PDB file of N, CA and C in Angstrom:
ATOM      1  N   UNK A  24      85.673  46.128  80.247  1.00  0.00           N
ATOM      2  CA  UNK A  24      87.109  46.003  80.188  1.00  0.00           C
ATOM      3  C   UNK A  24      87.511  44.806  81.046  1.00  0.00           C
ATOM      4  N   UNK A  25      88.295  44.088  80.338  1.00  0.00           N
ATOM      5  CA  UNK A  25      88.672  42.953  81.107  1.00  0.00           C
ATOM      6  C   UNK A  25      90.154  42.828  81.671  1.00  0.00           C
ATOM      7  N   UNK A  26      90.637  42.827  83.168  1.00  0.00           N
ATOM      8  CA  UNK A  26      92.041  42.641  83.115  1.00  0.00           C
ATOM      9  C   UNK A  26      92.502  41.959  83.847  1.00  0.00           C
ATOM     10  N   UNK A  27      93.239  41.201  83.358  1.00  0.00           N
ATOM     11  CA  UNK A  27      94.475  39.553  83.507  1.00  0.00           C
ATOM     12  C   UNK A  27      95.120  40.013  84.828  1.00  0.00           C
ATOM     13  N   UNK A  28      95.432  39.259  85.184  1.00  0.00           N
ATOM     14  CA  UNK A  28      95.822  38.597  86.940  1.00  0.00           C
ATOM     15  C   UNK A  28      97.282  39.647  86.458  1.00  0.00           C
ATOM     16  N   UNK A  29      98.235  40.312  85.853  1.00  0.00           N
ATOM     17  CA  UNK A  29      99.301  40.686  86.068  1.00  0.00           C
ATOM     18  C   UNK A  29      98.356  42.244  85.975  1.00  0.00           C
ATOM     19  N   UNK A  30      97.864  42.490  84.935  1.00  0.00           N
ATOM     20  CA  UNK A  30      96.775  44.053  85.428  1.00  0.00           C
ATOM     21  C   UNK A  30      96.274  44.304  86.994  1.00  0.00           C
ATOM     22  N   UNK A  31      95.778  43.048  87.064  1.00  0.00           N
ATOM     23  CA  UNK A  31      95.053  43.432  88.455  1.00  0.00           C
ATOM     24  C   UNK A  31      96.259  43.879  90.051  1.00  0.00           C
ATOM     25  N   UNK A  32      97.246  42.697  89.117  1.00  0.00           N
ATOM     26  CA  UNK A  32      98.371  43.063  90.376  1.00  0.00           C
ATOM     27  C   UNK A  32      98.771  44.215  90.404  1.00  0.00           C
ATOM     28  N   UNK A  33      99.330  44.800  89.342  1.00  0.00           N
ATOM     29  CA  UNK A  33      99.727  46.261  89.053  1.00  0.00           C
ATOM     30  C   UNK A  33      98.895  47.147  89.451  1.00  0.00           C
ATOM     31  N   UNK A  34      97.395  47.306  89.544  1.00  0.00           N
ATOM     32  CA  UNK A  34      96.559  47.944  89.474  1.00  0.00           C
ATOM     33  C   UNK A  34      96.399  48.067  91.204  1.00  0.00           C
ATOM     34  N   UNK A  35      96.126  46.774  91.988  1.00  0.00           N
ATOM     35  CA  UNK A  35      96.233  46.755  93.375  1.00  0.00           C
ATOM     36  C   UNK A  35      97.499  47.606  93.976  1.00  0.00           C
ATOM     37  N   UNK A  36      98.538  47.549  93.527  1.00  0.00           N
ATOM     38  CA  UNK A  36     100.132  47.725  93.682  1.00  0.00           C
ATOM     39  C   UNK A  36      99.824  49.296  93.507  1.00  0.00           C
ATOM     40  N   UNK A  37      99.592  49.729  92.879  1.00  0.00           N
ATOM     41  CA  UNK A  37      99.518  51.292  92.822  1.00  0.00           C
ATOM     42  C   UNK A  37      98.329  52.056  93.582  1.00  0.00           C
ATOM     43  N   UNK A  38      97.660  51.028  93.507  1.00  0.00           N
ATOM     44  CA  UNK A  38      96.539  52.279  94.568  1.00  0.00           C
ATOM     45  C   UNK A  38      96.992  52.479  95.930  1.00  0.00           C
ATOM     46  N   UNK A  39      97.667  51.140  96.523  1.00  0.00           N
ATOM     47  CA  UNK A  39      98.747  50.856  97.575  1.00  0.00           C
ATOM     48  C   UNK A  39      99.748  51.929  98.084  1.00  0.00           C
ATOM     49  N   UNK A  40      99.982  52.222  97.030  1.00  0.00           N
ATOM     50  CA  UNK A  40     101.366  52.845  97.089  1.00  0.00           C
ATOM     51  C   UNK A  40     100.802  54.443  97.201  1.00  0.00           C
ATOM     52  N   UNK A  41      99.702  54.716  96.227  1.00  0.00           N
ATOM     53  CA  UNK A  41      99.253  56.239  96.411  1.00  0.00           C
ATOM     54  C   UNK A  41      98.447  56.219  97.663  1.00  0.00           C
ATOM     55  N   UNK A  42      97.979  55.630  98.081  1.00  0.00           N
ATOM     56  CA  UNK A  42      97.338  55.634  99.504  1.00  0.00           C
ATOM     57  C   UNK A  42      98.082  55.675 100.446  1.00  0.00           C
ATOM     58  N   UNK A  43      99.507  55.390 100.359  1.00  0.00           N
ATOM     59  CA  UNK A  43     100.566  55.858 101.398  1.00  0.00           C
ATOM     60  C   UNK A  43     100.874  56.878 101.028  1.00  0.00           C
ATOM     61  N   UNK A  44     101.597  57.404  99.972  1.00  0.00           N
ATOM     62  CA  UNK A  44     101.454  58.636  99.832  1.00  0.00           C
ATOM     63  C   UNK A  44     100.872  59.306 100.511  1.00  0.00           C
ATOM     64  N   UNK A  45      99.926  59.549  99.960  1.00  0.00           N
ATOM     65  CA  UNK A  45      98.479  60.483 100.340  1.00  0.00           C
ATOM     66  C   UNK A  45      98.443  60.579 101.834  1.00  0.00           C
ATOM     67  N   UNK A  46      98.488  58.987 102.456  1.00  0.00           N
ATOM     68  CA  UNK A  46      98.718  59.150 103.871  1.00  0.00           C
ATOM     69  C   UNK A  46      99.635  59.734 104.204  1.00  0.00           C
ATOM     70  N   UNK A  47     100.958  59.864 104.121  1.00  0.00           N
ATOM     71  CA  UNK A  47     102.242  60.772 104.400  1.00  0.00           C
ATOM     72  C   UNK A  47     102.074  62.334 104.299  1.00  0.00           C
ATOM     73  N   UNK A  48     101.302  62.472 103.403  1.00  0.00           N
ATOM     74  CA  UNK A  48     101.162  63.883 103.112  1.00  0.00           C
ATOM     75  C   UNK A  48     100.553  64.321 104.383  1.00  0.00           C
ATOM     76  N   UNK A  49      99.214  63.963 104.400  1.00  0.00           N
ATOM     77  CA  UNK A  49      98.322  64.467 105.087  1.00  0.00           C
ATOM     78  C   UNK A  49      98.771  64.400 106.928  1.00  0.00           C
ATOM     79  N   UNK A  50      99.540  63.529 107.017  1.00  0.00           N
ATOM     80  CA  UNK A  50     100.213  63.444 108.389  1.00  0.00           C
ATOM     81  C   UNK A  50     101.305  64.405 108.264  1.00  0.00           C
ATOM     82  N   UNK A  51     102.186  64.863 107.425  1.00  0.00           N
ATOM     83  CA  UNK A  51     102.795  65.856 107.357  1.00  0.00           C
ATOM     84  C   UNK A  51     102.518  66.833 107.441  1.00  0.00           C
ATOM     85  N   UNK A  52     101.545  67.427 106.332  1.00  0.00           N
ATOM     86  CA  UNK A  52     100.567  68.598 106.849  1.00  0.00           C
ATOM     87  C   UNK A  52     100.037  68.995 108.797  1.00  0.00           C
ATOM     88  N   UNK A  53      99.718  67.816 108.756  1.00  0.00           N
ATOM     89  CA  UNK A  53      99.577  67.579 110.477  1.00  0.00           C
ATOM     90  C   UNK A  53     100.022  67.826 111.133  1.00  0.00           C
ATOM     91  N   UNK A  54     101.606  67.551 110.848  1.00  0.00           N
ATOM     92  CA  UNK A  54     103.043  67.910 111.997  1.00  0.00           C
ATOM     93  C   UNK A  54     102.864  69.166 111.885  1.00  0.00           C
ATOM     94  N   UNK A  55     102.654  69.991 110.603  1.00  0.00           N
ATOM     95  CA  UNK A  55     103.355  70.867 110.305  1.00  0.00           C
ATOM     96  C   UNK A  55     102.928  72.537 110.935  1.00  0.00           C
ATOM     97  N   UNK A  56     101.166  72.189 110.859  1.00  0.00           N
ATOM     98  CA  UNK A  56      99.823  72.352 111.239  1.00  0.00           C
ATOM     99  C   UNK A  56     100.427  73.116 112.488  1.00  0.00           C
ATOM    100  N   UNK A  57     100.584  72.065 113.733  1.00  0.00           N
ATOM    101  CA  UNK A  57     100.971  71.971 114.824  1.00  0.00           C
ATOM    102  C   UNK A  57     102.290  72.601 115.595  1.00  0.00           C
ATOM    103  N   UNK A  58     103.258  72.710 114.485  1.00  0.00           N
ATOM    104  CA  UNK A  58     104.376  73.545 115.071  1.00  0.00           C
ATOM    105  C   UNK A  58     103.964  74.989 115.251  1.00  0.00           C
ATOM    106  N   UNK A  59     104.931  75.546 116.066  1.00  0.00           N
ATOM    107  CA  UNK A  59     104.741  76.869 117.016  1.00  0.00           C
ATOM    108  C   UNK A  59     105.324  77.635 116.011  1.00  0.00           C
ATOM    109  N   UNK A  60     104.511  78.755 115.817  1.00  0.00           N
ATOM    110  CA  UNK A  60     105.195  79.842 114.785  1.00  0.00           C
ATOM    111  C   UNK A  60     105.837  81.062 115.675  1.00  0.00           C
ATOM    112  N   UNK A  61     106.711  81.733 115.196  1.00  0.00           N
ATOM    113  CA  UNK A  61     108.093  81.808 115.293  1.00  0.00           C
ATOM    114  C   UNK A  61     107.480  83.216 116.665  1.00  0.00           C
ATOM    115  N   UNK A  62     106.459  83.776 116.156  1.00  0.00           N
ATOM    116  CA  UNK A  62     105.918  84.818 117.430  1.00  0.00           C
ATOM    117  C   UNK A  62     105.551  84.161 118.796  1.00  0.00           C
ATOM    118  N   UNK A  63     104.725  82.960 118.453  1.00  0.00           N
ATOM    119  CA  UNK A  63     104.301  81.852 119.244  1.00  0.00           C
ATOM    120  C   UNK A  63     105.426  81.421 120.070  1.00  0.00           C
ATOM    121  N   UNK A  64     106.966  81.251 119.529  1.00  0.00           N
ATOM    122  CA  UNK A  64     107.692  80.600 120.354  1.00  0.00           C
ATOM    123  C   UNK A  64     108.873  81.668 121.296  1.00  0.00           C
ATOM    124  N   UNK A  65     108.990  82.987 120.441  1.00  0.00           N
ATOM    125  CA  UNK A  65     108.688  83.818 120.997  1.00  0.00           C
ATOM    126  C   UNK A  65     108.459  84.497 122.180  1.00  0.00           C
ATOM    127  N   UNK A  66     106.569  84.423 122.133  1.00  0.00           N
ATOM    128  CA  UNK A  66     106.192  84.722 123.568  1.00  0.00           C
ATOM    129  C   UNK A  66     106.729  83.907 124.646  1.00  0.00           C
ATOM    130  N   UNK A  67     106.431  82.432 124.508  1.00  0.00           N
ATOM    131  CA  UNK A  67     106.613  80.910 124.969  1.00  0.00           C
ATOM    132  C   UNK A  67     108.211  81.321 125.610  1.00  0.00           C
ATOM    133  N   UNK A  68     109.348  81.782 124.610  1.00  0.00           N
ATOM    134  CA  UNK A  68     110.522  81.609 125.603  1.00  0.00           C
ATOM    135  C   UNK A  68     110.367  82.726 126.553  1.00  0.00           C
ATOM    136  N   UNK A  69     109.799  84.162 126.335  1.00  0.00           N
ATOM    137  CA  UNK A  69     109.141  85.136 127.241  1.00  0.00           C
ATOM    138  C   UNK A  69     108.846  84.924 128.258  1.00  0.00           C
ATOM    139  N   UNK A  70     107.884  84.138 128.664  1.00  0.00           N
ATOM    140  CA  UNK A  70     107.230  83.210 129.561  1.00  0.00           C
ATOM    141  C   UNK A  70     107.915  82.481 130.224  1.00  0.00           C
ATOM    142  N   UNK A  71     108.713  81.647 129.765  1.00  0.00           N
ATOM    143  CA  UNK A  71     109.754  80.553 130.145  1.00  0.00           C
ATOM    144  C   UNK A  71     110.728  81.743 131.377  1.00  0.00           C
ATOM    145  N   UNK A  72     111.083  82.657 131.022  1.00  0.00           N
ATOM    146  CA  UNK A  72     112.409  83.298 131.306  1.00  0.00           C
ATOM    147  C   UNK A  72     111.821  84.306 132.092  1.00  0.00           C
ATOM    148  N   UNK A  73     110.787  84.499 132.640  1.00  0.00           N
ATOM    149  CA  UNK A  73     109.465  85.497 133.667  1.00  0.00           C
ATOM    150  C   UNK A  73     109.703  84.326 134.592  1.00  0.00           C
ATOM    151  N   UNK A  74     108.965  83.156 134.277  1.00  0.00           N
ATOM    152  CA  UNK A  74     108.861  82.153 135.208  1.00  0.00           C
ATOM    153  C   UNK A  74     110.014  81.535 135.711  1.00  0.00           C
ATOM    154  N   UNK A  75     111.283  81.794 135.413  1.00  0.00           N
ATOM    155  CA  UNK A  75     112.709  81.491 135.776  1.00  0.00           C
ATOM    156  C   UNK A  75     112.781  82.461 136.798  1.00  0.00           C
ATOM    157  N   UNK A  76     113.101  84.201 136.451  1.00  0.00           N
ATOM    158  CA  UNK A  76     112.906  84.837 137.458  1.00  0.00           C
ATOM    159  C   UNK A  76     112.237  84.865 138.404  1.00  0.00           C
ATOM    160  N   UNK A  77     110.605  84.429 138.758  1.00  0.00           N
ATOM    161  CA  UNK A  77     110.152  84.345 139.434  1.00  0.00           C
ATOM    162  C   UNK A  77     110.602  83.250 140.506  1.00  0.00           C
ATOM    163  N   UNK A  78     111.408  81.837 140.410  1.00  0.00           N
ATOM    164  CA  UNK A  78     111.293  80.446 140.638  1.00  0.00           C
ATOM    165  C   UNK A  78     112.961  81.301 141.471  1.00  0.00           C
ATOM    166  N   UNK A  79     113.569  81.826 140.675  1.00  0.00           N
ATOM    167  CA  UNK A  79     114.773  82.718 141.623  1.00  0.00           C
ATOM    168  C   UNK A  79     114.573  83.363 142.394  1.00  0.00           C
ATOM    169  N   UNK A  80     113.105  83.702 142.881  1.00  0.00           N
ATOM    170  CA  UNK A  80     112.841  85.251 143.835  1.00  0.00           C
ATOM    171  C   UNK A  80     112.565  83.660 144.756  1.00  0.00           C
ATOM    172  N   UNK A  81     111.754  82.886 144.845  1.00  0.00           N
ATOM    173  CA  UNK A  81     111.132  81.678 145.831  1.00  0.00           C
ATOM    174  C   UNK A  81     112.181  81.072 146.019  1.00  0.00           C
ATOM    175  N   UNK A  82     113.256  80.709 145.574  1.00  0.00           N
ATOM    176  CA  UNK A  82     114.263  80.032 145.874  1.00  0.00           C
ATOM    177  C   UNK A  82     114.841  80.861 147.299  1.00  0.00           C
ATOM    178  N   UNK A  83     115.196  81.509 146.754  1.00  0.00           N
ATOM    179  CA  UNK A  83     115.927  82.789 147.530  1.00  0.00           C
ATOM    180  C   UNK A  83     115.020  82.812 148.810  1.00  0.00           C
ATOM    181  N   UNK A  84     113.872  82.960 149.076  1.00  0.00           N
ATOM    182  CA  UNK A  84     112.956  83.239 150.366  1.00  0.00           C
ATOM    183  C   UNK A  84     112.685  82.181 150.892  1.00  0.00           C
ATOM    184  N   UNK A  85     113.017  80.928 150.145  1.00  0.00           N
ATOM    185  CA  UNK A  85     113.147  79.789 150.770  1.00  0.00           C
ATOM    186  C   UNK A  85     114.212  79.415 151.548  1.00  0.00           C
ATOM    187  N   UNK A  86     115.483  79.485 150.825  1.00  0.00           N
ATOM    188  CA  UNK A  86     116.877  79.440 151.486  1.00  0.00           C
ATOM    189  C   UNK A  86     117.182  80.315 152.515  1.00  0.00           C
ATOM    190  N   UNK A  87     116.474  81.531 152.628  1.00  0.00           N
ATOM    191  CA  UNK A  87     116.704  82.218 153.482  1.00  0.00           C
ATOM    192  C   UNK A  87     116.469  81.970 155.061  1.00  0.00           C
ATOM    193  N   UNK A  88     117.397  82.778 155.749  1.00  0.00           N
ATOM    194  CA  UNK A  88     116.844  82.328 157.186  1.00  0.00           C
ATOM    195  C   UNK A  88     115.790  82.751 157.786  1.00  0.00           C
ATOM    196  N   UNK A  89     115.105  81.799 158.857  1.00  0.00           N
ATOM    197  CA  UNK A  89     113.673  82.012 159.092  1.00  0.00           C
ATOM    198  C   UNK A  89     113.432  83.904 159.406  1.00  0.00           C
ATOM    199  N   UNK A  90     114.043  84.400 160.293  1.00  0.00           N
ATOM    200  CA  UNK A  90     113.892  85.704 160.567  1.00  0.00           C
ATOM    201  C   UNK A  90     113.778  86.560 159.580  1.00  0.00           C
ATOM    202  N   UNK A  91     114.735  86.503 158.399  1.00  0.00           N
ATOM    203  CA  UNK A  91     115.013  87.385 157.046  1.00  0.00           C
ATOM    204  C   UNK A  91     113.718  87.126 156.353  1.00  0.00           C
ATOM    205  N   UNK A  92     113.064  86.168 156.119  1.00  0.00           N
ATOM    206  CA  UNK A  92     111.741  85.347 155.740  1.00  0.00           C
ATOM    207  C   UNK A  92     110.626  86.394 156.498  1.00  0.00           C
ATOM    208  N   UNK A  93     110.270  86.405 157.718  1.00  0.00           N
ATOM    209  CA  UNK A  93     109.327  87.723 158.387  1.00  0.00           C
ATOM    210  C   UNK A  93     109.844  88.554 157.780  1.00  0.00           C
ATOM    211  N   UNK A  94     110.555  89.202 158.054  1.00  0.00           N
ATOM    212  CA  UNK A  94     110.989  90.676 157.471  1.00  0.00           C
ATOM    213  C   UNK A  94     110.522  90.917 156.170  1.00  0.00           C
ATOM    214  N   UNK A  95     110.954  90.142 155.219  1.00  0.00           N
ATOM    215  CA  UNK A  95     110.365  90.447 154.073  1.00  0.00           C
ATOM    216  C   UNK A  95     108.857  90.163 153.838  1.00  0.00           C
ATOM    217  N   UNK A  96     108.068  89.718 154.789  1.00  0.00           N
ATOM    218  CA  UNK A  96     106.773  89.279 154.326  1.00  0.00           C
ATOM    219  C   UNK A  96     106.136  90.822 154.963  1.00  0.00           C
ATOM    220  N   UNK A  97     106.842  90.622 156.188  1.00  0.00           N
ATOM    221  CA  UNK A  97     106.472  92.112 156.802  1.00  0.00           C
ATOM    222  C   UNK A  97     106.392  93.178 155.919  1.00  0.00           C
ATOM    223  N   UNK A  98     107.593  93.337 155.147  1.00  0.00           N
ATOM    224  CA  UNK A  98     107.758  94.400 154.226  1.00  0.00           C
ATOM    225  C   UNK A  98     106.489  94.156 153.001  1.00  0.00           C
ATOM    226  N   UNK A  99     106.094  93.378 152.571  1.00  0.00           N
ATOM    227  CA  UNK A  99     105.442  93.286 151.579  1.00  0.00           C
ATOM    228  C   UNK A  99     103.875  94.342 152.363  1.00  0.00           C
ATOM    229  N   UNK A 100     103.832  93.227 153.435  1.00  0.00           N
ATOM    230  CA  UNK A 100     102.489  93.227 154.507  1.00  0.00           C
ATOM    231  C   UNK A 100     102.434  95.213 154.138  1.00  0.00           C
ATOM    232  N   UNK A 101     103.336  95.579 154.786  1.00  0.00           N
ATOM    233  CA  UNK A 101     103.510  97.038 155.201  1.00  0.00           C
ATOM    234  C   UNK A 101     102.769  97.876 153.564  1.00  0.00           C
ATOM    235  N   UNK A 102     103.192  97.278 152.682  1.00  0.00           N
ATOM    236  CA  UNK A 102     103.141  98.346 151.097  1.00  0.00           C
ATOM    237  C   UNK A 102     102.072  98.654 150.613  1.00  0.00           C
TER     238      UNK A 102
END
C-alpha cells in the first residue's frame, strides 16, 4: 500500500491525537484511583476532630499556671 504525503499527514495527525487521548484517560483513571472514598474520608475527618480535642486538652495545660500544671500531673501520677 502506498500513501501520498497528505495520507501520511493525516495518518501521523491521528495517532497524535489518540495518544493524547489515551494519555488523558489513563491519568484520569490515576486521579481517580487515588481519591479517598467516602468511609476513608470519613474515618480521616474522625481523626482530624480526636486530634483537635486532644491539641485543646495541651493547649489548656500549657496556658495554665505553673502550680495548676503540678496538680494535674499529680492527679494523673496518683490514678
Amino acid at each position: 500500500m502506498y500513501l501520498g504525503v497528505f495520507e501520511m499527514v493525516v495518518l501521523v495527525t491521528l495517532i497524535g491525537c489518540a495518544t493524547g487521548v489515551i494519555s488523558d484517560y489513563f491519568a484520569t483513571q490515576r486521579k481517580t484511583a487515588k481519591a479517598m472514598k467516602p468511609e476513608e474520608l470519613d474515618d480521616a475527618l474522625d481523626r482530624i476532630e480526636e486530634l483537635e480535642d486532644r491539641i485543646k486538652v495541651l493547649e489548656k495545660i500549657v496556658t495554665d499556671e505553673r502550680h495548676t500544671l503540678a496538680r494535674e500531673i499529680d492527679g494523673l501520677n496518683q490514678r
